[in-house]
Coordinates of N, CA and C in Angstrom, one line a residue:
X1 N -53.4 -57.2 -17.8 CA -53.3 -56.3 -16.7 C -51.9 -56.3 -16.2
X2 N -51.6 -55.1 -15.6 CA -50.2 -55.0 -14.9 C -50.3 -55.4 -13.5
X3 N -49.5 -56.4 -13.1 CA -49.5 -56.9 -11.8 C -48.2 -56.5 -11.0
X4 N -47.2 -56.1 -11.7 CA -45.9 -55.8 -11.1 C -45.2 -54.6 -11.9
X5 N -44.7 -53.7 -11.1 CA -44.0 -52.5 -11.7 C -42.6 -52.4 -11.2
X6 N -41.6 -52.5 -12.1 CA -40.2 -52.4 -11.7 C -39.7 -51.1 -12.3
X7 N -38.8 -50.5 -11.5 CA -38.2 -49.2 -11.9 C -36.7 -49.3 -12.0
X8 N -36.2 -48.7 -13.1 CA -34.7 -48.4 -13.1 C -34.4 -47.4 -12.0
X9 N -33.1 -47.3 -11.7 CA -32.8 -46.4 -10.5 C -32.3 -45.0 -11.0
X10 N -31.1 -45.0 -11.6 CA -30.5 -43.7 -12.0 C -31.3 -43.0 -13.0
X11 N -31.6 -41.7 -12.7 CA -32.4 -40.8 -13.5 C -33.9 -41.3 -13.7
X12 N -34.3 -42.3 -13.0 CA -35.7 -42.7 -12.9 C -36.3 -42.4 -11.6
X13 N -35.6 -42.9 -10.5 CA -36.0 -42.5 -9.2 C -35.0 -41.6 -8.5
X14 N -33.7 -41.8 -8.9 CA -32.6 -41.0 -8.3 C -32.0 -40.0 -9.3
X15 N -32.0 -38.7 -8.9 CA -31.3 -37.7 -9.7 C -29.8 -37.8 -9.5
X16 N -29.1 -38.1 -10.5 CA -27.7 -38.3 -10.4 C -26.8 -37.1 -10.7
X17 N -27.5 -35.9 -10.7 CA -26.7 -34.7 -11.0 C -25.6 -34.4 -10.1
X18 N -25.9 -34.5 -8.8 CA -24.9 -34.2 -7.8 C -23.7 -35.2 -7.8
X19 N -24.1 -36.5 -8.1 CA -23.0 -37.5 -8.1 C -22.1 -37.3 -9.3
X20 N -22.7 -37.0 -10.5 CA -21.8 -36.8 -11.6 C -21.0 -35.5 -11.4
X21 N -21.5 -34.6 -10.6 CA -20.7 -33.4 -10.2 C -19.5 -33.7 -9.4
X22 N -19.7 -34.7 -8.5 CA -18.5 -35.1 -7.7 C -17.5 -35.8 -8.5
X23 N -17.9 -36.5 -9.6 CA -16.9 -37.1 -10.4 C -16.1 -36.1 -11.2
X24 N -16.8 -35.0 -11.6 CA -16.1 -33.9 -12.2 C -15.1 -33.3 -11.3
X25 N -15.5 -33.1 -10.0 CA -14.5 -32.6 -9.0 C -13.4 -33.6 -8.8
X26 N -13.6 -34.9 -8.8 CA -12.6 -35.9 -8.6 C -11.6 -35.8 -9.7
X27 N -12.1 -35.6 -10.9 CA -11.2 -35.5 -12.1 C -10.6 -34.1 -12.3
X28 N -11.0 -33.2 -11.4 CA -10.5 -31.8 -11.4 C -10.9 -31.1 -12.8
X29 N -12.1 -31.4 -13.2 CA -12.6 -30.8 -14.4 C -13.8 -29.9 -14.1
X30 N -14.0 -28.7 -14.7 CA -15.2 -27.9 -14.4 C -16.4 -28.7 -14.6
X31 N -17.4 -28.6 -13.8 CA -18.6 -29.4 -13.9 C -19.4 -29.2 -15.2
X32 N -19.4 -27.9 -15.6 CA -20.1 -27.7 -16.9 C -19.4 -28.3 -18.1
X33 N -18.1 -28.4 -18.0 CA -17.3 -29.1 -19.1 C -17.6 -30.6 -19.0
X34 N -17.6 -31.2 -17.9 CA -17.9 -32.6 -17.7 C -19.3 -32.9 -18.3
X35 N -20.2 -32.1 -17.9 CA -21.6 -32.3 -18.4 C -21.7 -32.2 -19.9
X36 N -21.0 -31.2 -20.5 CA -21.1 -31.0 -21.9 C -20.5 -32.3 -22.6
X37 N -19.4 -32.7 -22.2 CA -18.8 -33.9 -22.8 C -19.6 -35.2 -22.6
X38 N -20.2 -35.3 -21.4 CA -21.1 -36.4 -21.0 C -22.3 -36.4 -22.1
X39 N -22.9 -35.3 -22.3 CA -24.0 -35.2 -23.3 C -23.5 -35.5 -24.7
X40 N -22.3 -35.1 -25.1 CA -21.8 -35.4 -26.4 C -21.6 -36.9 -26.6
X41 N -21.1 -37.5 -25.5 CA -20.8 -39.0 -25.6 C -22.1 -39.7 -25.8
X42 N -23.2 -39.3 -25.0 CA -24.5 -40.0 -25.1 C -25.1 -39.8 -26.5
X43 N -25.0 -38.5 -27.0 CA -25.5 -38.2 -28.3 C -24.9 -39.0 -29.4
X44 N -23.6 -39.4 -29.3 CA -22.9 -40.2 -30.3 C -23.2 -41.7 -30.1
X45 N -24.0 -42.0 -29.1 CA -24.4 -43.4 -28.9 C -23.3 -44.3 -28.2
X46 N -22.4 -43.6 -27.5 CA -21.3 -44.3 -26.8 C -21.7 -44.6 -25.4
X47 N -21.0 -45.5 -24.8 CA -21.2 -45.8 -23.4 C -20.8 -44.6 -22.6
X48 N -21.6 -44.2 -21.6 CA -21.3 -43.0 -20.8 C -19.9 -43.0 -20.2
X49 N -19.4 -44.2 -19.9 CA -18.1 -44.3 -19.3 C -16.9 -43.8 -20.2
X50 N -17.2 -43.6 -21.5 CA -16.3 -43.0 -22.4 C -16.0 -41.6 -22.0
X51 N -16.9 -40.9 -21.3 CA -16.7 -39.6 -20.8 C -15.4 -39.4 -20.0
X52 N -15.2 -40.4 -19.1 CA -14.0 -40.4 -18.2 C -12.7 -40.5 -19.0
X53 N -12.8 -41.3 -20.1 CA -11.6 -41.5 -20.9 C -11.2 -40.2 -21.6
X54 N -12.1 -39.4 -21.9 CA -11.8 -38.1 -22.6 C -10.8 -37.3 -21.7
X55 N -11.1 -37.3 -20.4 CA -10.3 -36.5 -19.4 C -9.1 -37.2 -18.9
X56 N -9.3 -38.6 -18.8 CA -8.2 -39.3 -18.3 C -8.1 -40.7 -19.0
X57 N -7.3 -40.7 -20.1 CA -7.2 -42.0 -20.9 C -6.8 -43.1 -20.0
X58 N -7.4 -44.3 -20.2 CA -7.0 -45.4 -19.4 C -7.8 -45.5 -18.0
X59 N -8.7 -44.6 -17.8 CA -9.5 -44.5 -16.6 C -10.2 -45.8 -16.4
X60 N -10.1 -46.3 -15.2 CA -10.8 -47.6 -14.8 C -11.8 -47.2 -13.7
X61 N -13.1 -47.3 -14.0 CA -14.1 -46.8 -13.1 C -14.1 -47.6 -11.8
X62 N -13.9 -48.9 -11.9 CA -13.9 -49.7 -10.6 C -12.8 -49.3 -9.7
X63 N -11.6 -49.1 -10.3 CA -10.5 -48.7 -9.5 C -10.6 -47.4 -8.9
X64 N -11.2 -46.4 -9.7 CA -11.4 -45.1 -9.2 C -12.5 -45.0 -8.1
X65 N -13.5 -45.9 -8.2 CA -14.4 -46.0 -7.1 C -13.8 -46.4 -5.8
X66 N -12.8 -47.4 -5.9 CA -12.1 -47.8 -4.7 C -11.2 -46.7 -4.2
X67 N -10.6 -45.9 -5.0 CA -9.8 -44.8 -4.6 C -10.6 -43.7 -3.9
X68 N -11.8 -43.4 -4.5 CA -12.6 -42.4 -3.9 C -13.1 -42.9 -2.5
X69 N -13.4 -44.2 -2.4 CA -13.8 -44.7 -1.1 C -12.7 -44.6 -0.1
X70 N -11.5 -44.9 -0.5 CA -10.3 -44.8 0.4 C -10.0 -43.4 0.8
X71 N -10.3 -42.5 -0.1 CA -10.1 -41.1 0.2 C -11.3 -40.4 1.0
X72 N -12.3 -41.2 1.3 CA -13.4 -40.7 2.1 C -14.4 -40.0 1.2
X73 N -14.4 -40.2 -0.1 CA -15.3 -39.6 -1.0 C -16.0 -40.6 -1.9
X74 N -16.7 -41.6 -1.2 CA -17.3 -42.6 -2.0 C -18.5 -42.1 -2.8
X75 N -18.8 -42.8 -3.9 CA -20.1 -42.5 -4.6 C -21.2 -42.7 -3.6
X76 N -22.2 -41.8 -3.7 CA -23.3 -42.0 -2.7 C -24.5 -41.2 -3.2
X77 N -25.6 -41.5 -2.6 CA -26.8 -40.6 -2.8 C -27.6 -40.7 -1.5
X78 N -28.5 -39.8 -1.3 CA -29.3 -39.7 -0.1 C -30.8 -39.5 -0.5
X79 N -31.6 -39.3 0.6 CA -33.0 -39.0 0.4 C -33.1 -37.7 -0.5
X80 N -32.2 -36.8 -0.3 CA -32.3 -35.5 -1.1 C -32.1 -35.7 -2.6
X81 N -31.5 -36.8 -2.9 CA -31.2 -37.1 -4.4 C -32.4 -37.8 -5.0
X82 N -33.3 -38.3 -4.3 CA -34.5 -38.9 -4.9 C -35.3 -37.8 -5.6
X83 N -35.8 -38.1 -6.8 CA -36.7 -37.2 -7.4 C -38.0 -37.1 -6.6
X84 N -38.5 -35.9 -6.4 CA -39.6 -35.7 -5.5 C -40.9 -36.5 -5.8
X85 N -41.0 -37.0 -7.1 CA -42.2 -37.8 -7.4 C -42.0 -39.3 -7.2
X86 N -40.7 -39.7 -6.8 CA -40.4 -41.1 -6.7 C -41.1 -41.8 -5.5
X87 N -40.9 -41.3 -4.3 CA -41.4 -42.0 -3.2 C -43.0 -42.0 -3.2
X88 N -43.7 -40.9 -3.5 CA -45.1 -41.0 -3.6 C -45.6 -42.0 -4.6
X89 N -44.9 -42.1 -5.8 CA -45.3 -43.0 -6.8 C -45.2 -44.4 -6.4
X90 N -44.1 -44.8 -5.8 CA -43.8 -46.1 -5.3 C -44.9 -46.5 -4.3
X91 N -45.2 -45.6 -3.4 CA -46.2 -45.9 -2.3 C -47.6 -46.1 -2.9
X92 N -47.9 -45.2 -3.8 CA -49.3 -45.3 -4.4 C -49.5 -46.6 -5.2
X93 N -48.5 -47.0 -5.9 CA -48.6 -48.3 -6.7 C -48.7 -49.5 -5.7
X94 N -47.9 -49.5 -4.7 CA -47.9 -50.6 -3.7 C -49.2 -50.6 -3.0
X95 N -49.7 -49.4 -2.6 CA -51.0 -49.4 -1.8 C -52.1 -49.8 -2.7
X96 N -52.0 -49.8 -4.0 CA -53.1 -50.2 -4.9 C -53.0 -51.8 -5.1
X97 N -52.1 -52.4 -4.4 CA -52.0 -53.9 -4.5 C -51.0 -54.5 -5.5
X98 N -50.3 -53.6 -6.2 CA -49.3 -54.1 -7.1 C -48.0 -54.4 -6.4
X99 N -47.3 -55.3 -7.0 CA -45.9 -55.6 -6.6 C -45.0 -54.5 -7.2
X100 N -44.1 -53.9 -6.4 CA -43.2 -52.9 -6.8 C -41.8 -53.3 -6.6
X101 N -40.9 -53.0 -7.6 CA -39.5 -53.4 -7.5 C -38.6 -52.3 -8.1
X102 N -37.4 -52.4 -7.7 CA -36.3 -51.6 -8.3 C -35.3 -52.5 -8.9
X103 N -34.9 -52.2 -10.1 CA -33.9 -53.1 -10.8 C -33.0 -52.3 -11.7
X104 N -31.8 -52.1 -11.3 CA -30.9 -51.2 -12.2 C -29.5 -51.7 -12.1
X105 N -28.7 -51.1 -13.0 CA -27.2 -51.3 -13.0 C -26.6 -50.5 -11.9
X106 N -26.5 -51.1 -10.7 CA -26.0 -50.4 -9.6 C -25.0 -51.2 -8.8
X107 N -24.1 -50.5 -8.1 CA -23.1 -51.2 -7.3 C -23.7 -51.8 -6.0
X108 N -23.0 -52.7 -5.3 CA -23.4 -53.2 -4.1 C -23.6 -52.1 -3.0
X109 N -22.8 -51.1 -3.1 CA -22.9 -50.0 -2.2 C -24.2 -49.3 -2.4
X110 N -24.6 -49.1 -3.7 CA -25.9 -48.4 -4.0 C -27.0 -49.2 -3.5
X111 N -26.9 -50.6 -3.6 CA -28.0 -51.4 -3.2 C -28.2 -51.3 -1.7
X112 N -27.1 -51.2 -0.9 CA -27.2 -51.0 0.5 C -27.9 -49.6 0.8
X113 N -27.6 -48.6 0.1 CA -28.2 -47.3 0.3 C -29.7 -47.4 0.0
X114 N -30.0 -48.0 -1.1 CA -31.4 -48.1 -1.5 C -32.3 -48.8 -0.4
X115 N -31.7 -49.9 0.1 CA -32.4 -50.6 1.2 C -32.6 -49.7 2.4
X116 N -31.6 -48.9 2.7 CA -31.6 -48.1 3.9 C -32.7 -46.9 3.8
X117 N -33.0 -46.6 2.5 CA -34.0 -45.5 2.3 C -35.4 -45.9 2.6
X118 N -35.6 -47.2 2.8 CA -36.9 -47.8 3.3 C -38.0 -47.3 2.3
X119 N -37.8 -47.6 1.0 CA -38.8 -47.2 0.0 C -39.9 -48.2 0.0
X120 N -41.1 -47.9 -0.6 CA -42.2 -48.8 -0.6 C -42.1 -49.7 -1.8
X121 N -41.1 -50.7 -1.6 CA -40.9 -51.7 -2.7 C -40.8 -53.0 -2.1
X122 N -41.1 -54.0 -2.9 CA -41.0 -55.4 -2.5 C -39.7 -56.1 -2.9
X123 N -39.1 -55.6 -3.9 CA -37.9 -56.2 -4.5 C -36.9 -55.1 -4.8
X124 N -35.6 -55.3 -4.4 CA -34.5 -54.5 -4.9 C -33.5 -55.3 -5.5
X125 N -33.2 -55.1 -6.8 CA -32.2 -55.9 -7.5 C -31.2 -55.0 -8.2
X126 N -29.9 -55.4 -8.1 CA -28.9 -54.6 -8.8 C -28.0 -55.5 -9.6
X127 N -27.3 -54.9 -10.6 CA -26.4 -55.7 -11.4 C -25.3 -56.4 -10.6
X128 N -24.8 -55.7 -9.6 CA -23.8 -56.3 -8.7 C -24.4 -57.5 -8.0
X129 N -25.6 -57.3 -7.4 CA -26.2 -58.4 -6.6 C -26.7 -59.5 -7.4
X130 N -27.2 -59.3 -8.7 CA -27.7 -60.3 -9.5 C -26.6 -61.0 -10.4
X131 N -25.5 -60.3 -10.5 CA -24.4 -60.8 -11.3 C -24.7 -60.7 -12.8
X132 N -25.5 -59.8 -13.2 CA -25.9 -59.6 -14.6 C -26.4 -58.2 -14.8
X133 N -26.0 -57.5 -15.9 CA -26.4 -56.1 -16.0 C -27.2 -55.9 -17.3
X134 N -27.9 -54.8 -17.3 CA -28.6 -54.3 -18.5 C -27.5 -53.9 -19.6
X135 N -27.8 -54.0 -20.8 CA -29.1 -54.5 -21.5 C -29.2 -56.0 -21.7
X136 N -28.5 -56.8 -21.0 CA -28.6 -58.2 -21.2 C -30.0 -58.7 -21.0
X137 N -30.4 -59.7 -21.9 CA -31.7 -60.3 -21.8 C -31.8 -61.0 -20.4
X138 N -30.7 -61.6 -19.9 CA -30.7 -62.3 -18.6 C -31.1 -61.4 -17.5
X139 N -30.8 -60.1 -17.6 CA -31.2 -59.1 -16.5 C -32.7 -59.1 -16.5
X140 N -33.4 -58.9 -17.6 CA -34.8 -58.8 -17.7 C -35.5 -60.1 -17.4
X141 N -34.9 -61.2 -17.7 CA -35.4 -62.5 -17.3 C -35.5 -62.6 -15.8
X142 N -34.5 -62.0 -15.2 CA -34.4 -62.0 -13.7 C -35.5 -61.1 -13.1
X143 N -35.8 -60.0 -13.8 CA -36.9 -59.1 -13.4 C -38.2 -59.9 -13.4
X144 N -38.5 -60.6 -14.5 CA -39.7 -61.4 -14.6 C -39.7 -62.5 -13.5
X145 N -38.6 -63.1 -13.3 CA -38.6 -64.2 -12.2 C -38.9 -63.6 -10.9
X146 N -38.4 -62.4 -10.6 CA -38.6 -61.8 -9.3 C -40.1 -61.3 -9.2
X147 N -40.6 -60.9 -10.4 CA -42.0 -60.5 -10.4 C -43.0 -61.6 -10.1
X148 N -42.6 -62.8 -10.5 CA -43.4 -64.0 -10.3 C -44.7 -64.0 -11.1
X149 N -44.7 -63.4 -12.2 CA -45.9 -63.4 -13.1 C -45.4 -63.3 -14.5
X150 N -46.3 -63.6 -15.5 CA -45.9 -63.5 -16.9 C -45.3 -62.2 -17.3
X151 N -44.4 -62.2 -18.2 CA -43.6 -61.0 -18.6 C -44.6 -59.9 -19.0
X152 N -45.7 -60.2 -19.7 CA -46.6 -59.1 -20.2 C -47.4 -58.5 -19.1
X153 N -47.3 -59.0 -17.9 CA -48.0 -58.4 -16.7 C -47.0 -57.6 -15.9
X154 N -45.8 -57.5 -16.4 CA -44.7 -56.7 -15.7 C -44.6 -55.4 -16.5
X155 N -44.5 -54.3 -15.8 CA -44.2 -53.0 -16.4 C -42.8 -52.5 -15.9
X156 N -41.9 -52.2 -16.9 CA -40.6 -51.7 -16.5 C -40.5 -50.2 -16.9
X157 N -40.1 -49.4 -15.9 CA -40.1 -47.9 -16.1 C -38.6 -47.5 -16.1
X158 N -38.2 -46.8 -17.2 CA -36.8 -46.4 -17.3 C -36.7 -45.1 -18.1
X159 N -35.5 -44.5 -18.1 CA -35.2 -43.3 -18.8 C -34.4 -43.5 -20.1
X160 N -33.9 -44.7 -20.3 CA -33.0 -45.0 -21.4 C -33.7 -45.9 -22.4
X161 N -33.8 -45.5 -23.7 CA -34.3 -46.3 -24.7 C -33.4 -47.5 -25.0
X162 N -32.1 -47.2 -24.9 CA -31.1 -48.3 -25.3 C -30.9 -49.3 -24.2
X163 N -30.9 -48.9 -23.0 CA -30.5 -49.8 -21.9 C -31.7 -50.3 -21.1
X164 N -32.8 -49.6 -21.1 CA -34.0 -50.0 -20.4 C -35.1 -50.5 -21.2
X165 N -35.6 -49.6 -22.1 CA -36.8 -49.8 -22.8 C -36.7 -50.9 -23.9
X166 N -35.8 -50.8 -24.8 CA -35.6 -51.7 -25.9 C -35.4 -53.2 -25.4
X167 N -34.4 -53.4 -24.5 CA -34.2 -54.8 -24.0 C -35.4 -55.3 -23.2
X168 N -36.1 -54.5 -22.5 CA -37.3 -54.9 -21.7 C -38.4 -55.4 -22.7
X169 N -38.6 -54.6 -23.8 CA -39.5 -55.0 -24.8 C -39.2 -56.3 -25.5
X170 N -37.9 -56.5 -25.7 CA -37.4 -57.7 -26.4 C -37.7 -58.9 -25.5
X171 N -37.8 -58.7 -24.1 CA -38.0 -59.7 -23.2 C -39.5 -59.9 -23.0
X172 N -40.4 -59.2 -23.7 CA -41.8 -59.3 -23.6 C -42.4 -58.5 -22.5
X173 N -41.7 -57.6 -21.9 CA -42.1 -56.8 -20.8 C -42.8 -55.5 -21.3
X174 N -43.9 -55.1 -20.7 CA -44.4 -53.8 -21.0 C -43.5 -52.7 -20.5
X175 N -43.5 -51.5 -21.1 CA -42.5 -50.5 -20.8 C -43.2 -49.1 -20.6
X176 N -42.5 -48.3 -19.8 CA -42.9 -46.9 -19.7 C -41.6 -46.1 -19.7
X177 N -41.6 -45.1 -20.6 CA -40.4 -44.2 -20.7 C -40.7 -42.9 -19.9
X178 N -39.7 -42.6 -19.0 CA -39.7 -41.3 -18.3 C -38.7 -40.4 -18.9
X179 N -39.2 -39.2 -19.4 CA -38.4 -38.3 -20.2 C -37.7 -37.3 -19.2
X180 N -36.6 -37.8 -18.6 CA -35.8 -36.9 -17.8 C -34.4 -37.4 -17.7
X181 N -33.4 -36.6 -17.2 CA -32.0 -37.0 -17.3 C -31.5 -36.8 -18.7
X182 N -30.2 -36.9 -18.8 CA -29.6 -36.8 -20.2 C -30.0 -37.8 -21.2
X183 N -30.2 -39.0 -20.8 CA -30.6 -40.0 -21.8 C -32.0 -39.8 -22.2
X184 N -32.9 -39.4 -21.3 CA -34.3 -39.2 -21.6 C -34.5 -38.1 -22.5
X185 N -33.6 -37.1 -22.6 CA -33.8 -36.0 -23.5 C -33.0 -36.1 -24.8
X186 N -31.9 -36.8 -24.7 CA -31.0 -36.8 -25.9 C -31.3 -38.0 -26.8
X187 N -31.6 -39.2 -26.3 CA -31.9 -40.3 -27.1 C -33.3 -40.3 -27.7
X188 N -33.4 -40.7 -29.0 CA -34.7 -40.8 -29.6 C -34.7 -41.9 -30.6
X189 N -35.8 -42.7 -30.5 CA -36.0 -43.8 -31.4 C -37.5 -44.1 -31.4
X190 N -38.2 -43.6 -32.3 CA -39.7 -43.8 -32.3 C -40.1 -45.2 -32.5
X191 N -39.3 -46.0 -33.1 CA -39.6 -47.4 -33.2 C -39.7 -48.1 -31.9
X192 N -38.9 -47.6 -30.9 CA -38.9 -48.1 -29.6 C -39.9 -47.3 -28.7
X193 N -39.8 -46.0 -28.7 CA -40.7 -45.2 -27.8 C -42.2 -45.4 -28.1
X194 N -42.5 -45.6 -29.4 CA -43.9 -45.8 -29.8 C -44.5 -47.1 -29.3
X195 N -43.7 -48.0 -28.9 CA -44.1 -49.3 -28.4 C -44.3 -49.3 -26.9
X196 N -44.0 -48.1 -26.3 CA -44.2 -48.0 -24.8 C -45.7 -48.0 -24.5
X197 N -46.0 -48.6 -23.4 CA -47.4 -48.5 -22.9 C -47.7 -47.1 -22.4
X198 N -46.7 -46.5 -21.8 CA -46.8 -45.1 -21.3 C -45.5 -44.3 -21.6
X199 N -45.7 -43.0 -21.9 CA -44.6 -42.1 -22.0 C -44.8 -41.0 -21.0
X200 N -43.9 -40.8 -20.0 CA -44.1 -39.9 -18.9 C -43.2 -38.7 -18.8
X201 N -43.7 -37.6 -18.3 CA -42.9 -36.5 -17.9 C -42.7 -36.5 -16.4
X202 N -43.5 -37.2 -15.7 CA -43.3 -37.3 -14.2 C -43.9 -38.6 -13.8
X203 N -43.3 -39.2 -12.7 CA -43.8 -40.4 -12.1 C -45.1 -40.2 -11.5
X204 N -45.4 -39.0 -11.2 CA -46.7 -38.7 -10.5 C -47.9 -39.1 -11.4
X205 N -47.7 -39.2 -12.7 CA -48.7 -39.6 -13.7 C -49.0 -41.1 -13.6
X206 N -48.0 -41.9 -13.2 CA -48.0 -43.4 -13.4 C -49.1 -44.1 -12.6
X207 N -49.3 -43.9 -11.3 CA -50.3 -44.7 -10.6 C -51.7 -44.6 -11.3
X208 N -52.1 -43.4 -11.7 CA -53.4 -43.3 -12.3 C -53.5 -43.9 -13.7
X209 N -52.4 -43.8 -14.4 CA -52.3 -44.5 -15.7 C -52.4 -46.0 -15.6
X210 N -51.7 -46.6 -14.6 CA -51.8 -48.0 -14.4 C -53.2 -48.4 -14.0
X211 N -53.8 -47.6 -13.1 CA -55.1 -48.0 -12.6 C -56.1 -48.0 -13.8
X212 N -56.1 -47.0 -14.6 CA -57.0 -46.9 -15.8 C -56.7 -48.0 -16.8
X213 N -55.5 -48.4 -17.0 CA -55.1 -49.5 -17.9 C -55.7 -50.8 -17.4
X214 N -55.5 -51.0 -16.1 CA -56.0 -52.3 -15.5 C -57.6 -52.3 -15.5
X215 N -58.2 -51.2 -15.3 CA -59.6 -51.1 -15.3 C -60.1 -51.5 -16.7
X216 N -59.5 -51.0 -17.7 CA -59.9 -51.2 -19.1 C -59.6 -52.7 -19.5
X217 N -58.5 -53.3 -18.9 CA -58.2 -54.6 -19.2 C -59.1 -55.6 -18.6
X218 N -59.8 -55.2 -17.5 CA -60.8 -56.1 -16.9 C -62.0 -56.3 -17.8

């Protein structure tokens, strides 16, 4: 049975389209050009941060984040950036008695914003806060520790086969793939996706799928 459900953040519950658009503006690159290069980088299996190097060789993301903050243009997201199905899904799962958590590669600033959104979650963990990031096994070991139950009773929901799904599976965690955002549409690996407990087009599907799974497991 599934006792705890953890979600990735970017492109799972938060639509990052606007934020990547602000990075294009910061680099003074047309947004559609930035998006095209971003997709090409992902399709080649490279780290998304290589996108910035294309437009500005030697780009240091941490330093640029500080510069943006100093310029009054920090990375940010709001209620409006949440996918419409995110808040209802989190609430439905928690109301059904499951533990619900967020765990993603996010900055300390993003963690503060997530907490301020007052989402229906029991745990919020970020790579900055935990001092370890995906796809490290240690990250998913921390997810299991926070869940407080065996790994096979934890479900991790993410959009990336490489960063979310595969390493979670390697840690013995059940997985659900949400097909949205650039990674969700560009990446493909049936050896990984076929091992998912669920494959989703919307988070609205998840509460009922988990309920039916747990009923059959009983």
